[in-house]
């Protein structure tokens, strides 16, 4: 029974192997019919095209001599005399040029878009699927021959490998015989057959060599490498002669060979060498024959098989090998299509294509290199996160890849943007290691855990040097042809970016000390100054790149100052860098300095308001520290504004101007608050004057943003509007507290009014915020905002006048409204309203403003309403009479003035 079953299996195997042979036989026997049909179709197309032509077009083209020779002499007719063309020659030229311009400006129809690669592939497979099946069957036959011998033990390992190699050689020989005797052209009867046989033979050879090394251990590493290289070279040669089908079969079969050998041996790093050789073979075929899809197929299969191999193993060395393999694929995909160790990819770059929305399309090798570099960088970073100890190899490999791409971009300008990917992955890995408190970070942080005499930890220094090294490389690249400004920006950014990432995620100062870490920043600033000096000699009057490096140097100095200075000193130091930027711009003409000035103004403002901010200035700082911080910032802003006078630096000037006014207002408010606290022993936070001063500070900041919004606009308009809304909300909130909870007229929690009549804390609480709002109404441009601020500011001024008069009559102890009103107090309010109305009325005459005249009448109307609704019932005796007399006389005089003003402004 056992022998009968094996015989049945043998018969089934022969039947399976016979299928492709039968298909090939049928193809050869009927190929002549296919050729005849193709010739008939071409002849029919030619006849139909000839039938559409005129008799003259169908006549054979002959020259004039031949026509004269065959035409009879008697039939020669002289040409009829043409009418003389009286049009001037100049007019003909002009008319011809106009016609040419009209023809050139006409919109040409879009070129038809051909079918995609996938469409062409499926169309080809729909017609020629039997070739693909035949190649697959023959390839599997060679691989299963080895497997069959393993499972049944019929042949020793050496014989099994030799059988696979012999089978592959026989298939290649058969393919070559067919190609040499019958040809391999698409119109030949044996089209694609040499590719089918040779491709299947290549798969069998790859499988035999792989089995000899990985499955049986018959050969060593050197022999396996030589064998695979030889088979790969053979595949390149055969692909050159036999066409893309053989290339596809060879590449797919070579990558799939390790999957079919049926070995129980765990994945080994040597597989990556094998995959790299196969990838190089596929790229080499594309390099010679320019079959782009072969390169794509090779690279995609390389990454796929590499990932499967990594996932199928468990050893750390497999992860290291995968990293090296991925980086090697990026190098191969960049160099092999260029056929040189110095690639020459022409512009545009991938980034240029994206920015132009596809109008500028790079050549295929550029896309291949860009995709490979991106995928390889991500794979290297992924393995570094998964495998212990793979972080340093990842940093080193990605740094070398970025350096190589930078150097290669000199002759291959399309590679200029590819170094972004490995550099970005390096920065991401550094940040992730610090945030996750990984093994490398722990080793650095614990350097002095056991003893303070331990050696200085160099981890952060090495990483910082990695960033500085790439900055130096980018600076050198910026001196060569290409994107000079972009490379200069990269050189100025990478090293500071690495330092910032280390500071935020690693906190090196906690381990090596603030001064040692600040020294790194100072060295970085010195390097940037050196770059600026070098580019100043090269660029001449063009100071863009010089400005970039000066910006980086100033930022590095600022970073060092942040590390070592106290709160007040740091604020002053940051303000000093703003002055330095303005001075450099004034001296050398560096327009990009206004970028640093703008950022510096924001940074100094953040320190004045947020961190350490107003709380520090009010409660913690000594008076001299507060003066140093806020006074130093104000002086720096004013000095910078003077230095930029006359230069076209609108953004920087507006920022400095508003910052100077803001810093001045905040400084005055803080001085008043500190003085009141010192004199009145207040808490600084539970009084009406403290709320008023807080309102002044935040309203000044809100108006600053609104002024910048009016004068600058731009992309930051939404941000400025949001900040103005936030600051205004805080300011009006403080003002609302001053009017409610801390209002001295109510039974509130606040302190009593301090100071003599009319000159007291009510000015700070209500008059100053009102004046700030009135100033904003005078400064701003939007009518709605101006009107709103004018109304609110005027209302606050009126409220201050009311409280000031009540304080005059009632004193601080009885200012609450629950104590009622005195008769002279009521009369004084009426008098104040009349005086205010008269002043407004006078301004209407001085300015010839009908609006102010109406406002004055409204105030006077309020005084009249008060007299008749309140004063008559509240006053007694002569006080009531005096109020009515004064009111009557005032109204008579104002009526006469109003009539005179109307006649003055009315037309004759």
mmCIF file of N, CA, C and O in Angstrom, residues 279-328:
data_model
loop_
_atom_site.group_PDB
_atom_site.id
_atom_site.type_symbol
_atom_site.label_atom_id
_atom_site.label_comp_id
_atom_site.label_asym_id
_atom_site.label_seq_id
_atom_site.Cartn_x
_atom_site.Cartn_y
_atom_site.Cartn_z
ATOM 1 N N UNK A 279 18.696 42.498 -3.882
ATOM 2 C CA UNK A 279 18.250 43.868 -4.149
ATOM 3 C C UNK A 279 19.194 44.574 -5.102
ATOM 4 O O UNK A 279 18.761 45.272 -6.022
ATOM 5 N N UNK A 280 20.484 44.396 -4.881
ATOM 6 C CA UNK A 280 21.460 45.006 -5.784
ATOM 7 C C UNK A 280 21.314 44.467 -7.190
ATOM 8 O O UNK A 280 21.464 45.206 -8.173
ATOM 9 N N UNK A 281 20.986 43.179 -7.309
ATOM 10 C CA UNK A 281 20.770 42.594 -8.641
ATOM 11 C C UNK A 281 19.588 43.273 -9.324
ATOM 12 O O UNK A 281 19.650 43.672 -10.491
ATOM 13 N N UNK A 282 18.460 43.382 -8.606
ATOM 14 C CA UNK A 282 17.289 44.035 -9.197
ATOM 15 C C UNK A 282 17.558 45.472 -9.578
ATOM 16 O O UNK A 282 17.162 45.928 -10.665
ATOM 17 N N UNK A 283 18.231 46.223 -8.717
ATOM 18 C CA UNK A 283 18.560 47.606 -9.049
ATOM 19 C C UNK A 283 19.524 47.689 -10.217
ATOM 20 O O UNK A 283 19.455 48.608 -11.041
ATOM 21 N N UNK A 284 20.438 46.697 -10.280
ATOM 22 C CA UNK A 284 21.375 46.686 -11.398
ATOM 23 C C UNK A 284 20.680 46.452 -12.726
ATOM 24 O O UNK A 284 21.045 47.045 -13.755
ATOM 25 N N UNK A 285 19.674 45.585 -12.739
ATOM 26 C CA UNK A 285 18.924 45.356 -13.987
ATOM 27 C C UNK A 285 18.249 46.645 -14.433
ATOM 28 O O UNK A 285 18.283 47.026 -15.611
ATOM 29 N N UNK A 286 17.621 47.346 -13.499
ATOM 30 C CA UNK A 286 16.975 48.610 -13.847
ATOM 31 C C UNK A 286 18.005 49.632 -14.327
ATOM 32 O O UNK A 286 17.737 50.420 -15.235
ATOM 33 N N UNK A 287 19.176 49.610 -13.709
ATOM 34 C CA UNK A 287 20.199 50.568 -14.105
ATOM 35 C C UNK A 287 20.617 50.376 -15.553
ATOM 36 O O UNK A 287 20.835 51.340 -16.294
ATOM 37 N N UNK A 288 20.685 49.129 -15.971
ATOM 38 C CA UNK A 288 21.144 48.841 -17.331
ATOM 39 C C UNK A 288 20.021 49.037 -18.349
ATOM 40 O O UNK A 288 20.205 49.669 -19.393
ATOM 41 N N UNK A 289 18.848 48.481 -18.050
ATOM 42 C CA UNK A 289 17.760 48.486 -19.029
ATOM 43 C C UNK A 289 16.697 49.554 -18.775
ATOM 44 O O UNK A 289 15.783 49.714 -19.573
ATOM 45 N N UNK A 290 16.790 50.273 -17.653
ATOM 46 C CA UNK A 290 15.841 51.319 -17.306
ATOM 47 C C UNK A 290 14.412 50.788 -17.207
ATOM 48 O O UNK A 290 13.473 51.368 -17.738
ATOM 49 N N UNK A 291 14.249 49.699 -16.481
ATOM 50 C CA UNK A 291 12.929 49.158 -16.143
ATOM 51 C C UNK A 291 12.654 49.555 -14.689
ATOM 52 O O UNK A 291 13.018 48.849 -13.737
ATOM 53 N N UNK A 292 12.020 50.685 -14.543
ATOM 54 C CA UNK A 292 11.879 51.276 -13.211
ATOM 55 C C UNK A 292 11.131 50.359 -12.252
ATOM 56 O O UNK A 292 11.454 50.276 -11.065
ATOM 57 N N UNK A 293 10.128 49.649 -12.775
ATOM 58 C CA UNK A 293 9.314 48.835 -11.874
ATOM 59 C C UNK A 293 10.109 47.684 -11.266
ATOM 60 O O UNK A 293 9.757 47.162 -10.217
ATOM 61 N N UNK A 294 11.204 47.285 -11.917
ATOM 62 C CA UNK A 294 12.053 46.240 -11.348
ATOM 63 C C UNK A 294 12.726 46.758 -10.074
ATOM 64 O O UNK A 294 12.838 46.040 -9.070
ATOM 65 N N UNK A 295 13.160 48.022 -10.086
ATOM 66 C CA UNK A 295 13.758 48.598 -8.883
ATOM 67 C C UNK A 295 12.734 48.709 -7.765
ATOM 68 O O UNK A 295 13.025 48.394 -6.599
ATOM 69 N N UNK A 296 11.534 49.165 -8.102
ATOM 70 C CA UNK A 296 10.493 49.279 -7.077
ATOM 71 C C UNK A 296 10.190 47.908 -6.481
ATOM 72 O O UNK A 296 10.089 47.743 -5.257
ATOM 73 N N UNK A 297 10.075 46.901 -7.361
ATOM 74 C CA UNK A 297 9.798 45.545 -6.885
ATOM 75 C C UNK A 297 10.917 45.048 -5.974
ATOM 76 O O UNK A 297 10.669 44.466 -4.906
ATOM 77 N N UNK A 298 12.153 45.305 -6.342
ATOM 78 C CA UNK A 298 13.287 44.840 -5.555
ATOM 79 C C UNK A 298 13.335 45.505 -4.184
ATOM 80 O O UNK A 298 13.531 44.848 -3.153
ATOM 81 N N UNK A 299 13.135 46.826 -4.152
ATOM 82 C CA UNK A 299 13.225 47.549 -2.888
ATOM 83 C C UNK A 299 12.063 47.182 -1.969
ATOM 84 O O UNK A 299 12.246 46.962 -0.761
ATOM 85 N N UNK A 300 10.853 47.084 -2.518
ATOM 86 C CA UNK A 300 9.693 46.733 -1.697
ATOM 87 C C UNK A 300 9.849 45.338 -1.107
ATOM 88 O O UNK A 300 9.600 45.099 0.087
ATOM 89 N N UNK A 301 10.280 44.379 -1.935
ATOM 90 C CA UNK A 301 10.490 43.030 -1.428
ATOM 91 C C UNK A 301 11.632 42.974 -0.415
ATOM 92 O O UNK A 301 11.583 42.198 0.543
ATOM 93 N N UNK A 302 12.633 43.810 -0.604
ATOM 94 C CA UNK A 302 13.743 43.836 0.361
ATOM 95 C C UNK A 302 13.253 44.272 1.742
ATOM 96 O O UNK A 302 13.562 43.632 2.755
ATOM 97 N N UNK A 303 12.497 45.357 1.787
ATOM 98 C CA UNK A 303 11.975 45.799 3.082
ATOM 99 C C UNK A 303 11.009 44.775 3.670
ATOM 100 O O UNK A 303 11.019 44.517 4.880
ATOM 101 N N UNK A 304 10.159 44.202 2.829
ATOM 102 C CA UNK A 304 9.202 43.222 3.329
ATOM 103 C C UNK A 304 9.869 41.980 3.886
ATOM 104 O O UNK A 304 9.548 41.531 5.002
ATOM 105 N N UNK A 305 10.807 41.394 3.152
ATOM 106 C CA UNK A 305 11.494 40.196 3.628
ATOM 107 C C UNK A 305 12.396 40.515 4.824
ATOM 108 O O UNK A 305 12.557 39.691 5.731
ATOM 109 N N UNK A 306 12.971 41.742 4.824
ATOM 110 C CA UNK A 306 13.774 42.131 5.977
ATOM 111 C C UNK A 306 12.942 42.218 7.244
ATOM 112 O O UNK A 306 13.355 41.762 8.313
ATOM 113 N N UNK A 307 11.742 42.780 7.140
ATOM 114 C CA UNK A 307 10.870 42.866 8.306
ATOM 115 C C UNK A 307 10.405 41.487 8.755
ATOM 116 O O UNK A 307 10.339 41.192 9.962
ATOM 117 N N UNK A 308 10.077 40.598 7.801
ATOM 118 C CA UNK A 308 9.673 39.244 8.176
ATOM 119 C C UNK A 308 10.810 38.508 8.891
ATOM 120 O O UNK A 308 10.580 37.783 9.868
ATOM 121 N N UNK A 309 12.007 38.695 8.411
ATOM 122 C CA UNK A 309 13.147 38.055 9.051
ATOM 123 C C UNK A 309 13.347 38.594 10.464
ATOM 124 O O UNK A 309 13.626 37.836 11.404
ATOM 125 N N UNK A 310 13.216 39.904 10.641
ATOM 126 C CA UNK A 310 13.373 40.496 11.969
ATOM 127 C C UNK A 310 12.286 39.998 12.918
ATOM 128 O O UNK A 310 12.573 39.655 14.074
ATOM 129 N N UNK A 311 11.055 39.939 12.443
ATOM 130 C CA UNK A 311 9.962 39.488 13.302
ATOM 131 C C UNK A 311 10.052 38.002 13.610
ATOM 132 O O UNK A 311 9.509 37.534 14.614
ATOM 133 N N UNK A 312 10.735 37.240 12.749
ATOM 134 C CA UNK A 312 10.836 35.805 12.966
ATOM 135 C C UNK A 312 11.965 35.394 13.881
ATOM 136 O O UNK A 312 12.087 34.206 14.212
ATOM 137 N N UNK A 313 12.792 36.338 14.299
ATOM 138 C CA UNK A 313 13.903 36.000 15.188
ATOM 139 C C UNK A 313 13.731 36.650 16.543
ATOM 140 O O UNK A 313 12.804 37.418 16.790
ATOM 141 N N UNK A 314 14.626 36.336 17.429
ATOM 142 C CA UNK A 314 14.542 36.869 18.788
ATOM 143 C C UNK A 314 15.872 37.403 19.287
ATOM 144 O O UNK A 314 15.929 37.967 20.382
ATOM 145 N N UNK A 315 16.941 37.246 18.556
ATOM 146 C CA UNK A 315 18.243 37.684 19.009
ATOM 147 C C UNK A 315 18.437 39.169 18.731
ATOM 148 O O UNK A 315 17.930 39.699 17.737
ATOM 149 N N UNK A 316 19.162 39.841 19.633
ATOM 150 C CA UNK A 316 19.426 41.267 19.451
ATOM 151 C C UNK A 316 20.271 41.523 18.213
ATOM 152 O O UNK A 316 20.102 42.548 17.546
ATOM 153 N N UNK A 317 21.177 40.594 17.892
ATOM 154 C CA UNK A 317 22.031 40.786 16.730
ATOM 155 C C UNK A 317 21.210 40.862 15.451
ATOM 156 O O UNK A 317 21.604 41.508 14.478
ATOM 157 N N UNK A 318 20.041 40.221 15.440
ATOM 158 C CA UNK A 318 19.171 40.301 14.270
ATOM 159 C C UNK A 318 18.654 41.732 14.090
ATOM 160 O O UNK A 318 18.512 42.209 12.957
ATOM 161 N N UNK A 319 18.354 42.424 15.194
ATOM 162 C CA UNK A 319 17.934 43.815 15.101
ATOM 163 C C UNK A 319 19.037 44.707 14.572
ATOM 164 O O UNK A 319 18.802 45.585 13.732
ATOM 165 N N UNK A 320 20.283 44.487 15.055
ATOM 166 C CA UNK A 320 21.394 45.271 14.530
ATOM 167 C C UNK A 320 21.580 45.028 13.033
ATOM 168 O O UNK A 320 21.820 45.965 12.264
ATOM 169 N N UNK A 321 21.457 43.762 12.625
ATOM 170 C CA UNK A 321 21.606 43.436 11.213
ATOM 171 C C UNK A 321 20.503 44.088 10.383
ATOM 172 O O UNK A 321 20.741 44.554 9.258
ATOM 173 N N UNK A 322 19.278 44.140 10.930
ATOM 174 C CA UNK A 322 18.178 44.760 10.211
ATOM 175 C C UNK A 322 18.421 46.255 10.046
ATOM 176 O O UNK A 322 18.118 46.843 9.000
ATOM 177 N N UNK A 323 18.955 46.908 11.075
ATOM 178 C CA UNK A 323 19.284 48.325 10.942
ATOM 179 C C UNK A 323 20.316 48.551 9.843
ATOM 180 O O UNK A 323 20.151 49.427 8.981
ATOM 181 N N UNK A 324 21.385 47.739 9.880
ATOM 182 C CA UNK A 324 22.424 47.874 8.860
ATOM 183 C C UNK A 324 21.875 47.581 7.476
ATOM 184 O O UNK A 324 22.211 48.267 6.498
ATOM 185 N N UNK A 325 21.008 46.577 7.393
ATOM 186 C CA UNK A 325 20.411 46.217 6.111
ATOM 187 C C UNK A 325 19.544 47.361 5.575
ATOM 188 O O UNK A 325 19.623 47.717 4.386
ATOM 189 N N UNK A 326 18.712 47.960 6.429
ATOM 190 C CA UNK A 326 17.832 49.039 5.985
ATOM 191 C C UNK A 326 18.645 50.234 5.495
ATOM 192 O O UNK A 326 18.348 50.820 4.439
ATOM 193 N N UNK A 327 19.682 50.606 6.242
ATOM 194 C CA UNK A 327 20.520 51.716 5.796
ATOM 195 C C UNK A 327 21.249 51.370 4.500
ATOM 196 O O UNK A 327 21.424 52.221 3.621
ATOM 197 N N UNK A 328 21.654 50.099 4.378
ATOM 198 C CA UNK A 328 22.311 49.681 3.139
ATOM 199 C C UNK A 328 21.382 49.753 1.940
ATOM 200 O O UNK A 328 21.811 50.107 0.831
#
